[in-house]
PDB file of C-alpha atoms in Angstrom:
ATOM      1  CA  MET A 132      13.503  10.227   2.097  1.00  0.00           C
ATOM      2  CA  ASN A 133      15.791  12.057  -0.601  1.00  0.00           C
ATOM      3  CA  GLY A 134      18.837   9.977   0.712  1.00  0.00           C
ATOM      4  CA  LYS A 135      17.752   6.817  -1.126  1.00  0.00           C
ATOM      5  CA  GLY A 136      17.497   8.462  -4.447  1.00  0.00           C
ATOM      6  CA  TYR A 137      13.949   8.232  -5.197  1.00  0.00           C
ATOM      7  CA  VAL A 138      12.222  10.046  -8.153  1.00  0.00           C
ATOM      8  CA  ASN A 139       9.153  10.682  -5.723  1.00  0.00           C
ATOM      9  CA  PRO A 140      10.463  10.817  -2.312  1.00  0.00           C
ATOM     10  CA  GLN A 141       7.273  12.482  -1.026  1.00  0.00           C
ATOM     11  CA  LEU A 142       5.587   9.084  -1.251  1.00  0.00           C
ATOM     12  CA  LEU A 143       7.337   7.808   1.766  1.00  0.00           C
ATOM     13  CA  ILE A 144       7.913   9.443   5.458  1.00  0.00           C
ATOM     14  CA  SER A 145      10.905   8.360   7.694  1.00  0.00           C
ATOM     15  CA  ALA A 146      10.392   7.661  11.301  1.00  0.00           C
ATOM     16  CA  GLU A 147      12.560  10.566  12.099  1.00  0.00           C
ATOM     17  CA  GLU A 148      10.375  13.083  10.059  1.00  0.00           C
ATOM     18  CA  LEU A 149       7.187  11.618  11.543  1.00  0.00           C
ATOM     19  CA  LYS A 150       8.650  12.029  15.012  1.00  0.00           C
ATOM     20  CA  SER A 151       9.187  15.701  14.214  1.00  0.00           C
ATOM     21  CA  ARG A 152       5.676  16.082  13.136  1.00  0.00           C
ATOM     22  CA  ILE A 153       3.932  13.756  15.482  1.00  0.00           C
ATOM     23  CA  ASP A 154       1.771  16.670  17.008  1.00  0.00           C
ATOM     24  CA  ASP A 155       0.869  18.068  13.349  1.00  0.00           C
ATOM     25  CA  THR A 156      -2.914  18.250  13.310  1.00  0.00           C
ATOM     26  CA  ASP A 157      -2.704  18.120   9.422  1.00  0.00           C
ATOM     27  CA  LEU A 158      -1.475  14.484   9.772  1.00  0.00           C
ATOM     28  CA  CYS A 159      -3.912  11.532   9.829  1.00  0.00           C
ATOM     29  CA  ILE A 160      -1.950   8.477  10.869  1.00  0.00           C
ATOM     30  CA  VAL A 161      -3.451   5.024  10.121  1.00  0.00           C
ATOM     31  CA  ASP A 162      -1.999   1.801  11.860  1.00  0.00           C
ATOM     32  CA  THR A 163      -3.098  -1.209   9.413  1.00  0.00           C
ATOM     33  CA  ARG A 164      -1.877  -3.932  11.724  1.00  0.00           C
ATOM     34  CA  PRO A 165      -3.828  -6.684  12.973  1.00  0.00           C
ATOM     35  CA  THR A 166      -5.750  -5.999  16.365  1.00  0.00           C
ATOM     36  CA  HIS A 167      -3.502  -8.221  18.303  1.00  0.00           C
ATOM     37  CA  GLU A 168      -0.409  -6.131  17.357  1.00  0.00           C
ATOM     38  CA  ASN A 169      -2.271  -2.713  17.659  1.00  0.00           C
ATOM     39  CA  VAL A 170      -3.088  -3.418  21.357  1.00  0.00           C
ATOM     40  CA  THR A 171       0.466  -3.932  22.190  1.00  0.00           C
ATOM     41  CA  GLY A 172       1.444  -0.349  21.466  1.00  0.00           C
ATOM     42  CA  ARG A 173       0.801   2.244  18.520  1.00  0.00           C
ATOM     43  CA  ILE A 174       2.086   5.463  17.314  1.00  0.00           C
ATOM     44  CA  PRO A 175       0.521   8.438  19.170  1.00  0.00           C
ATOM     45  CA  ASN A 176      -2.518   9.782  17.390  1.00  0.00           C
ATOM     46  CA  ALA A 177      -2.872   6.785  15.124  1.00  0.00           C
ATOM     47  CA  ILE A 178      -6.204   5.404  14.334  1.00  0.00           C
ATOM     48  CA  HIS A 179      -6.572   1.612  13.543  1.00  0.00           C
ATOM     49  CA  LEU A 180      -7.912   0.179  10.401  1.00  0.00           C
ATOM     50  CA  ASP A 181      -6.779  -3.179   9.400  1.00  0.00           C
ATOM     51  CA  LEU A 182      -7.633  -3.497   5.561  1.00  0.00           C
ATOM     52  CA  TYR A 183      -5.935  -6.935   4.978  1.00  0.00           C
ATOM     53  CA  GLY A 184      -9.002  -9.130   4.931  1.00  0.00           C
ATOM     54  CA  ILE A 185     -11.121  -6.707   2.477  1.00  0.00           C
ATOM     55  CA  SER A 186     -10.869  -7.784  -1.119  1.00  0.00           C
ATOM     56  CA  LEU A 187     -12.801  -8.216  -4.060  1.00  0.00           C
ATOM     57  CA  ASN A 188     -12.814 -11.346  -6.335  1.00  0.00           C
ATOM     58  CA  ASP A 189     -14.822  -9.736  -9.268  1.00  0.00           C
ATOM     59  CA  THR A 190     -12.994  -6.632 -10.806  1.00  0.00           C
ATOM     60  CA  SER A 191     -15.742  -6.048 -13.528  1.00  0.00           C
ATOM     61  CA  GLU A 192     -16.987  -2.534 -13.566  1.00  0.00           C
ATOM     62  CA  THR A 193     -20.067  -2.700 -11.480  1.00  0.00           C
ATOM     63  CA  PRO A 194     -18.871  -4.616  -8.682  1.00  0.00           C
ATOM     64  CA  PHE A 195     -15.412  -2.831  -8.590  1.00  0.00           C
ATOM     65  CA  ASN A 196     -17.259   0.611  -8.438  1.00  0.00           C
ATOM     66  CA  ALA A 197     -19.541  -0.628  -5.512  1.00  0.00           C
ATOM     67  CA  PHE A 198     -16.464  -1.930  -3.759  1.00  0.00           C
ATOM     68  CA  MET A 199     -14.584   1.265  -3.942  1.00  0.00           C
ATOM     69  CA  TRP A 200     -17.643   3.011  -2.670  1.00  0.00           C
ATOM     70  CA  THR A 201     -17.751   0.868   0.285  1.00  0.00           C
ATOM     71  CA  ILE A 202     -13.932   1.361   0.992  1.00  0.00           C
ATOM     72  CA  ALA A 203     -14.539   5.053   0.832  1.00  0.00           C
ATOM     73  CA  HIS A 204     -17.512   4.770   3.433  1.00  0.00           C
ATOM     74  CA  LEU A 205     -15.204   2.581   5.644  1.00  0.00           C
ATOM     75  CA  PHE A 206     -12.619   5.387   5.403  1.00  0.00           C
ATOM     76  CA  SER A 207     -14.994   8.107   6.726  1.00  0.00           C
ATOM     77  CA  ALA A 208     -16.368   5.748   9.504  1.00  0.00           C
ATOM     78  CA  ARG A 209     -13.091   5.084  10.723  1.00  0.00           C
ATOM     79  CA  GLY A 210     -11.846   8.542  10.557  1.00  0.00           C
ATOM     80  CA  VAL A 211      -9.552   8.674   7.711  1.00  0.00           C
ATOM     81  CA  ASP A 212      -9.475  12.198   6.994  1.00  0.00           C
ATOM     82  CA  SER A 213      -9.240  13.354   3.085  1.00  0.00           C
ATOM     83  CA  ARG A 214      -8.581  16.918   4.478  1.00  0.00           C
ATOM     84  CA  LYS A 215      -5.131  15.986   5.754  1.00  0.00           C
ATOM     85  CA  THR A 216      -1.905  14.061   4.714  1.00  0.00           C
ATOM     86  CA  ILE A 217      -2.649  10.508   5.390  1.00  0.00           C
ATOM     87  CA  VAL A 218       0.297   8.345   6.692  1.00  0.00           C
ATOM     88  CA  TRP A 219      -0.240   4.467   6.440  1.00  0.00           C
ATOM     89  CA  TYR A 220       1.934   1.951   8.286  1.00  0.00           C
ATOM     90  CA  GLU A 221       2.148  -1.404   9.610  1.00  0.00           C
ATOM     91  CA  LYS A 222       4.933  -3.512  11.117  1.00  0.00           C
ATOM     92  CA  ILE A 223       7.393  -3.083   8.179  1.00  0.00           C
ATOM     93  CA  SER A 224       6.997  -1.638   4.632  1.00  0.00           C
ATOM     94  CA  GLY A 225       4.403  -4.298   3.992  1.00  0.00           C
ATOM     95  CA  VAL A 226       1.121  -4.878   2.061  1.00  0.00           C
ATOM     96  CA  ARG A 227      -1.242  -3.678   4.553  1.00  0.00           C
ATOM     97  CA  ALA A 228      -0.044  -0.053   4.499  1.00  0.00           C
ATOM     98  CA  ALA A 229       0.514  -0.342   0.658  1.00  0.00           C
ATOM     99  CA  ARG A 230      -3.234  -1.201   0.270  1.00  0.00           C
ATOM    100  CA  GLY A 231      -4.333   1.780   2.216  1.00  0.00           C
ATOM    101  CA  PHE A 232      -1.932   3.882   0.135  1.00  0.00           C
ATOM    102  CA  TRP A 233      -3.325   2.610  -3.305  1.00  0.00           C
ATOM    103  CA  PHE A 234      -6.975   3.270  -2.191  1.00  0.00           C
ATOM    104  CA  CYS A 235      -6.013   6.949  -1.568  1.00  0.00           C
ATOM    105  CA  GLU A 236      -4.298   7.012  -5.149  1.00  0.00           C
ATOM    106  CA  TYR A 237      -7.324   5.581  -6.793  1.00  0.00           C
ATOM    107  CA  PHE A 238      -9.731   7.905  -5.012  1.00  0.00           C
ATOM    108  CA  GLY A 239      -7.474  10.904  -6.151  1.00  0.00           C
ATOM    109  CA  HIS A 240      -6.022  11.704  -2.790  1.00  0.00           C
ATOM    110  CA  ASP A 241      -2.416  12.329  -3.618  1.00  0.00           C
ATOM    111  CA  ASN A 242      -1.345  13.803  -0.121  1.00  0.00           C
ATOM    112  CA  VAL A 243      -0.594  10.242   1.198  1.00  0.00           C
ATOM    113  CA  ARG A 244       2.457   8.655   2.328  1.00  0.00           C
ATOM    114  CA  VAL A 245       3.824   5.221   3.694  1.00  0.00           C
ATOM    115  CA  LEU A 246       5.925   5.035   6.917  1.00  0.00           C
ATOM    116  CA  ASP A 247       9.109   3.635   5.543  1.00  0.00           C
ATOM    117  CA  GLY A 248      10.183   0.687   7.822  1.00  0.00           C
ATOM    118  CA  GLY A 249       6.871   0.947   9.532  1.00  0.00           C
ATOM    119  CA  TYR A 250       6.382   0.381  13.385  1.00  0.00           C
ATOM    120  CA  ASN A 251       9.596  -1.254  13.725  1.00  0.00           C
ATOM    121  CA  ALA A 252      11.328   1.677  12.128  1.00  0.00           C
ATOM    122  CA  TRP A 253       9.419   3.964  14.752  1.00  0.00           C
ATOM    123  CA  ILE A 254      10.447   1.784  17.727  1.00  0.00           C
ATOM    124  CA  THR A 255      14.108   1.913  16.476  1.00  0.00           C
ATOM    125  CA  ALA A 256      13.927   5.532  16.220  1.00  0.00           C
ATOM    126  CA  LYS A 257      12.649   5.788  19.964  1.00  0.00           C
ATOM    127  CA  GLY A 258       9.451   7.113  18.897  1.00  0.00           C
ATOM    128  CA  GLY A 259       6.587   7.551  21.622  1.00  0.00           C
ATOM    129  CA  VAL A 260       4.029   4.641  22.091  1.00  0.00           C
ATOM    130  CA  SER A 261       0.230   4.817  22.937  1.00  0.00           C
ATOM    131  CA  PHE A 262      -1.960   2.054  24.235  1.00  0.00           C
ATOM    132  CA  GLY A 263      -5.723   1.567  24.417  1.00  0.00           C
ATOM    133  CA  ALA A 264      -8.413   1.979  21.785  1.00  0.00           C
ATOM    134  CA  THR A 265      -9.038   5.194  20.054  1.00  0.00           C
ATOM    135  CA  THR A 266     -12.413   6.466  18.981  1.00  0.00           C
ATOM    136  CA  PRO A 267     -12.348   7.983  15.502  1.00  0.00           C
ATOM    137  CA  ASP A 268     -13.239  11.564  14.925  1.00  0.00           C
ATOM    138  CA  GLU A 269     -16.138  12.455  12.824  1.00  0.00           C
ATOM    139  CA  VAL A 270     -14.860  13.327   9.243  1.00  0.00           C
ATOM    140  CA  PRO A 271     -16.420  14.231   5.927  1.00  0.00           C
ATOM    141  CA  PRO A 272     -17.203  11.643   3.432  1.00  0.00           C
ATOM    142  CA  PHE A 273     -14.183  10.429   1.571  1.00  0.00           C
ATOM    143  CA  PRO A 274     -14.239  12.031  -1.966  1.00  0.00           C
ATOM    144  CA  ILE A 275     -13.839   9.633  -4.753  1.00  0.00           C
ATOM    145  CA  ASN A 276     -12.258  11.063  -8.044  1.00  0.00           C
ATOM    146  CA  PRO A 277     -11.357   7.700  -9.731  1.00  0.00           C
ATOM    147  CA  GLN A 278      -7.871   7.441 -11.261  1.00  0.00           C
ATOM    148  CA  ALA A 279      -8.643   5.040 -14.023  1.00  0.00           C
ATOM    149  CA  ASP A 280      -4.836   4.706 -15.038  1.00  0.00           C
ATOM    150  CA  SER A 281      -3.971   3.079 -11.373  1.00  0.00           C
ATOM    151  CA  HIS A 282      -6.297  -0.008 -11.966  1.00  0.00           C
ATOM    152  CA  ILE A 283      -6.729  -2.558 -14.740  1.00  0.00           C
ATOM    153  CA  GLY A 284      -9.292  -5.295 -14.742  1.00  0.00           C
ATOM    154  CA  THR A 285      -9.421  -8.818 -16.152  1.00  0.00           C
ATOM    155  CA  ALA A 286     -10.547  -7.755 -19.546  1.00  0.00           C
ATOM    156  CA  GLY A 287      -7.885  -5.091 -20.003  1.00  0.00           C
ATOM    157  CA  ILE A 288      -5.231  -7.590 -19.008  1.00  0.00           C
ATOM    158  CA  LEU A 289      -6.525  -9.975 -21.509  1.00  0.00           C
ATOM    159  CA  ASP A 290      -6.462  -7.324 -24.308  1.00  0.00           C
ATOM    160  CA  GLN A 291      -2.795  -6.378 -23.722  1.00  0.00           C
ATOM    161  CA  LEU A 292      -1.230  -9.723 -22.434  1.00  0.00           C
ATOM    162  CA  ASN A 293       0.864 -10.419 -25.635  1.00  0.00           C
ATOM    163  CA  GLN A 294       2.011  -6.604 -26.180  1.00  0.00           C
ATOM    164  CA  ARG A 295       5.686  -6.048 -26.077  1.00  0.00           C
ATOM    165  CA  ASP A 296       5.113  -2.688 -23.852  1.00  0.00           C
ATOM    166  CA  PHE A 297       2.773  -4.311 -21.549  1.00  0.00           C
ATOM    167  CA  ALA A 298       4.324  -6.290 -18.406  1.00  0.00           C
ATOM    168  CA  VAL A 299       2.611  -8.293 -15.778  1.00  0.00           C
ATOM    169  CA  LEU A 300       4.390  -8.423 -12.425  1.00  0.00           C
ATOM    170  CA  ASP A 301       3.540 -11.012  -9.905  1.00  0.00           C
ATOM    171  CA  THR A 302       4.407  -9.794  -6.339  1.00  0.00           C
ATOM    172  CA  ARG A 303       3.071 -12.854  -4.385  1.00  0.00           C
ATOM    173  CA  SER A 304       5.198 -15.541  -2.681  1.00  0.00           C
ATOM    174  CA  GLY A 305       7.136 -17.984  -4.810  1.00  0.00           C
ATOM    175  CA  ASP A 306       4.797 -20.926  -3.526  1.00  0.00           C
ATOM    176  CA  GLU A 307       1.769 -18.749  -4.940  1.00  0.00           C
ATOM    177  CA  HIS A 308       3.508 -18.069  -8.206  1.00  0.00           C
ATOM    178  CA  TYR A 309       4.607 -21.510  -8.855  1.00  0.00           C
ATOM    179  CA  GLY A 310       1.333 -23.001  -7.809  1.00  0.00           C
ATOM    180  CA  ARG A 311       2.664 -24.910  -4.792  1.00  0.00           C
ATOM    181  CA  ILE A 312      -0.073 -22.809  -2.687  1.00  0.00           C
ATOM    182  CA  ALA A 313      -3.396 -21.686  -4.116  1.00  0.00           C
ATOM    183  CA  ARG A 314      -4.915 -18.846  -2.508  1.00  0.00           C
ATOM    184  CA  ALA A 315      -7.102 -18.097  -5.398  1.00  0.00           C
ATOM    185  CA  ALA A 316      -9.796 -20.168  -7.168  1.00  0.00           C
ATOM    186  CA  ARG A 317      -6.868 -21.848  -9.158  1.00  0.00           C
ATOM    187  CA  GLY A 318      -3.113 -22.134  -8.479  1.00  0.00           C
ATOM    188  CA  GLY A 319      -0.263 -20.555 -10.741  1.00  0.00           C
ATOM    189  CA  ALA A 320       0.315 -17.355 -12.176  1.00  0.00           C
ATOM    190  CA  ILE A 321      -0.991 -15.105 -15.229  1.00  0.00           C
ATOM    191  CA  PRO A 322       0.953 -16.264 -18.122  1.00  0.00           C
ATOM    192  CA  GLY A 323       4.140 -14.576 -19.045  1.00  0.00           C
ATOM    193  CA  SER A 324       4.251 -12.959 -15.715  1.00  0.00           C
ATOM    194  CA  VAL A 325       7.502 -11.976 -13.984  1.00  0.00           C
ATOM    195  CA  HIS A 326       7.791 -12.994 -10.566  1.00  0.00           C
ATOM    196  CA  ILE A 327       9.431 -10.528  -7.693  1.00  0.00           C
ATOM    197  CA  GLU A 328       8.119 -10.995  -4.575  1.00  0.00           C
ATOM    198  CA  TRP A 329       7.289  -7.939  -2.822  1.00  0.00           C
ATOM    199  CA  LEU A 330       9.761  -8.634   0.215  1.00  0.00           C
ATOM    200  CA  ASN A 331      12.563  -8.225  -2.302  1.00  0.00           C
ATOM    201  CA  ASN A 332      11.848  -4.605  -2.220  1.00  0.00           C
ATOM    202  CA  LEU A 333      12.920  -4.303   1.145  1.00  0.00           C
ATOM    203  CA  ASP A 334      16.162  -4.308   3.192  1.00  0.00           C
ATOM    204  CA  LYS A 335      16.947  -6.468   6.431  1.00  0.00           C
ATOM    205  CA  ASP A 336      15.213  -4.103   8.562  1.00  0.00           C
ATOM    206  CA  GLY A 337      11.813  -4.030   6.503  1.00  0.00           C
ATOM    207  CA  ALA A 338      12.515  -0.591   4.991  1.00  0.00           C
ATOM    208  CA  PHE A 339      12.752   0.186   1.113  1.00  0.00           C
ATOM    209  CA  ARG A 340      16.016  -0.467  -0.322  1.00  0.00           C
ATOM    210  CA  PRO A 341      17.737   2.426  -2.322  1.00  0.00           C
ATOM    211  CA  ALA A 342      16.559   3.318  -5.684  1.00  0.00           C
ATOM    212  CA  ASP A 343      19.558   2.112  -7.616  1.00  0.00           C
ATOM    213  CA  GLU A 344      19.300  -1.298  -6.088  1.00  0.00           C
ATOM    214  CA  LEU A 345      15.444  -1.482  -7.052  1.00  0.00           C
ATOM    215  CA  GLN A 346      16.305  -0.198 -10.525  1.00  0.00           C
ATOM    216  CA  ALA A 347      18.743  -2.768 -11.108  1.00  0.00           C
ATOM    217  CA  MET A 348      16.767  -5.858  -9.707  1.00  0.00           C
ATOM    218  CA  TYR A 349      13.682  -4.747 -12.063  1.00  0.00           C
ATOM    219  CA  ARG A 350      15.774  -3.839 -15.064  1.00  0.00           C
ATOM    220  CA  ALA A 351      17.353  -7.467 -14.821  1.00  0.00           C
ATOM    221  CA  ALA A 352      13.812  -9.031 -14.671  1.00  0.00           C
ATOM    222  CA  GLY A 353      12.718  -6.907 -17.737  1.00  0.00           C
ATOM    223  CA  ILE A 354      10.562  -4.509 -15.892  1.00  0.00           C
ATOM    224  CA  THR A 355      11.650  -1.271 -17.336  1.00  0.00           C
ATOM    225  CA  PRO A 356      10.382   2.331 -17.506  1.00  0.00           C
ATOM    226  CA  GLU A 357       9.133   2.300 -21.124  1.00  0.00           C
ATOM    227  CA  LYS A 358       6.571  -0.593 -20.340  1.00  0.00           C
ATOM    228  CA  ARG A 359       3.189  -0.297 -18.661  1.00  0.00           C
ATOM    229  CA  VAL A 360       3.359  -2.513 -15.753  1.00  0.00           C
ATOM    230  CA  MET A 361       0.242  -4.390 -13.996  1.00  0.00           C
ATOM    231  CA  CYS A 362       1.038  -5.603 -10.572  1.00  0.00           C
ATOM    232  CA  TYR A 363      -0.795  -8.170  -8.659  1.00  0.00           C
TER     233      TYR A 363
END
């Protein structure tokens, strides 16, 4: 991924690199697409875990900690192996794979990647395809070493909302940001938040855009390196 100019290229893996490592037993590949897509074909050796419908409405300390313990248990039950490099993918570079990636980062598992361009990129690269259900391997409990800096709750947002070095980034759709559609208790956005829908990070093929393009887009919106950025 060095060709795109990223500071941390190891956070992504290209379809070509994954092809060259597809028989690597040190990889744990996780397909986060919905079941109806998974059954039409998947990357060989991939396990299936759709995290999209699993969420938490109360991010205060006690329910949040209980929720993260549940996610760690789910990882182990589904064969997500903390001893390996974990590669998350979906149809494109989307929010399902990003959710799995973030859980790993919060748990302190830094050997984790997202497949750039997702399953579409894999097919374009003429990668092999497997069919049928997989039985997860038995793996150890997924360890939790909480990385507090990767999460902020409602109280923390309210404390910092008006600080100059704190930026709130709304990555939802325009309809959600402007209140035309409500998928939460109330429509609208956090006051003062900057809106850049997550799809704007991707090129026409659903892969991440080069670093210089992303930097220009975020800089123009006021999202700059000296600020602490909270995304939602």
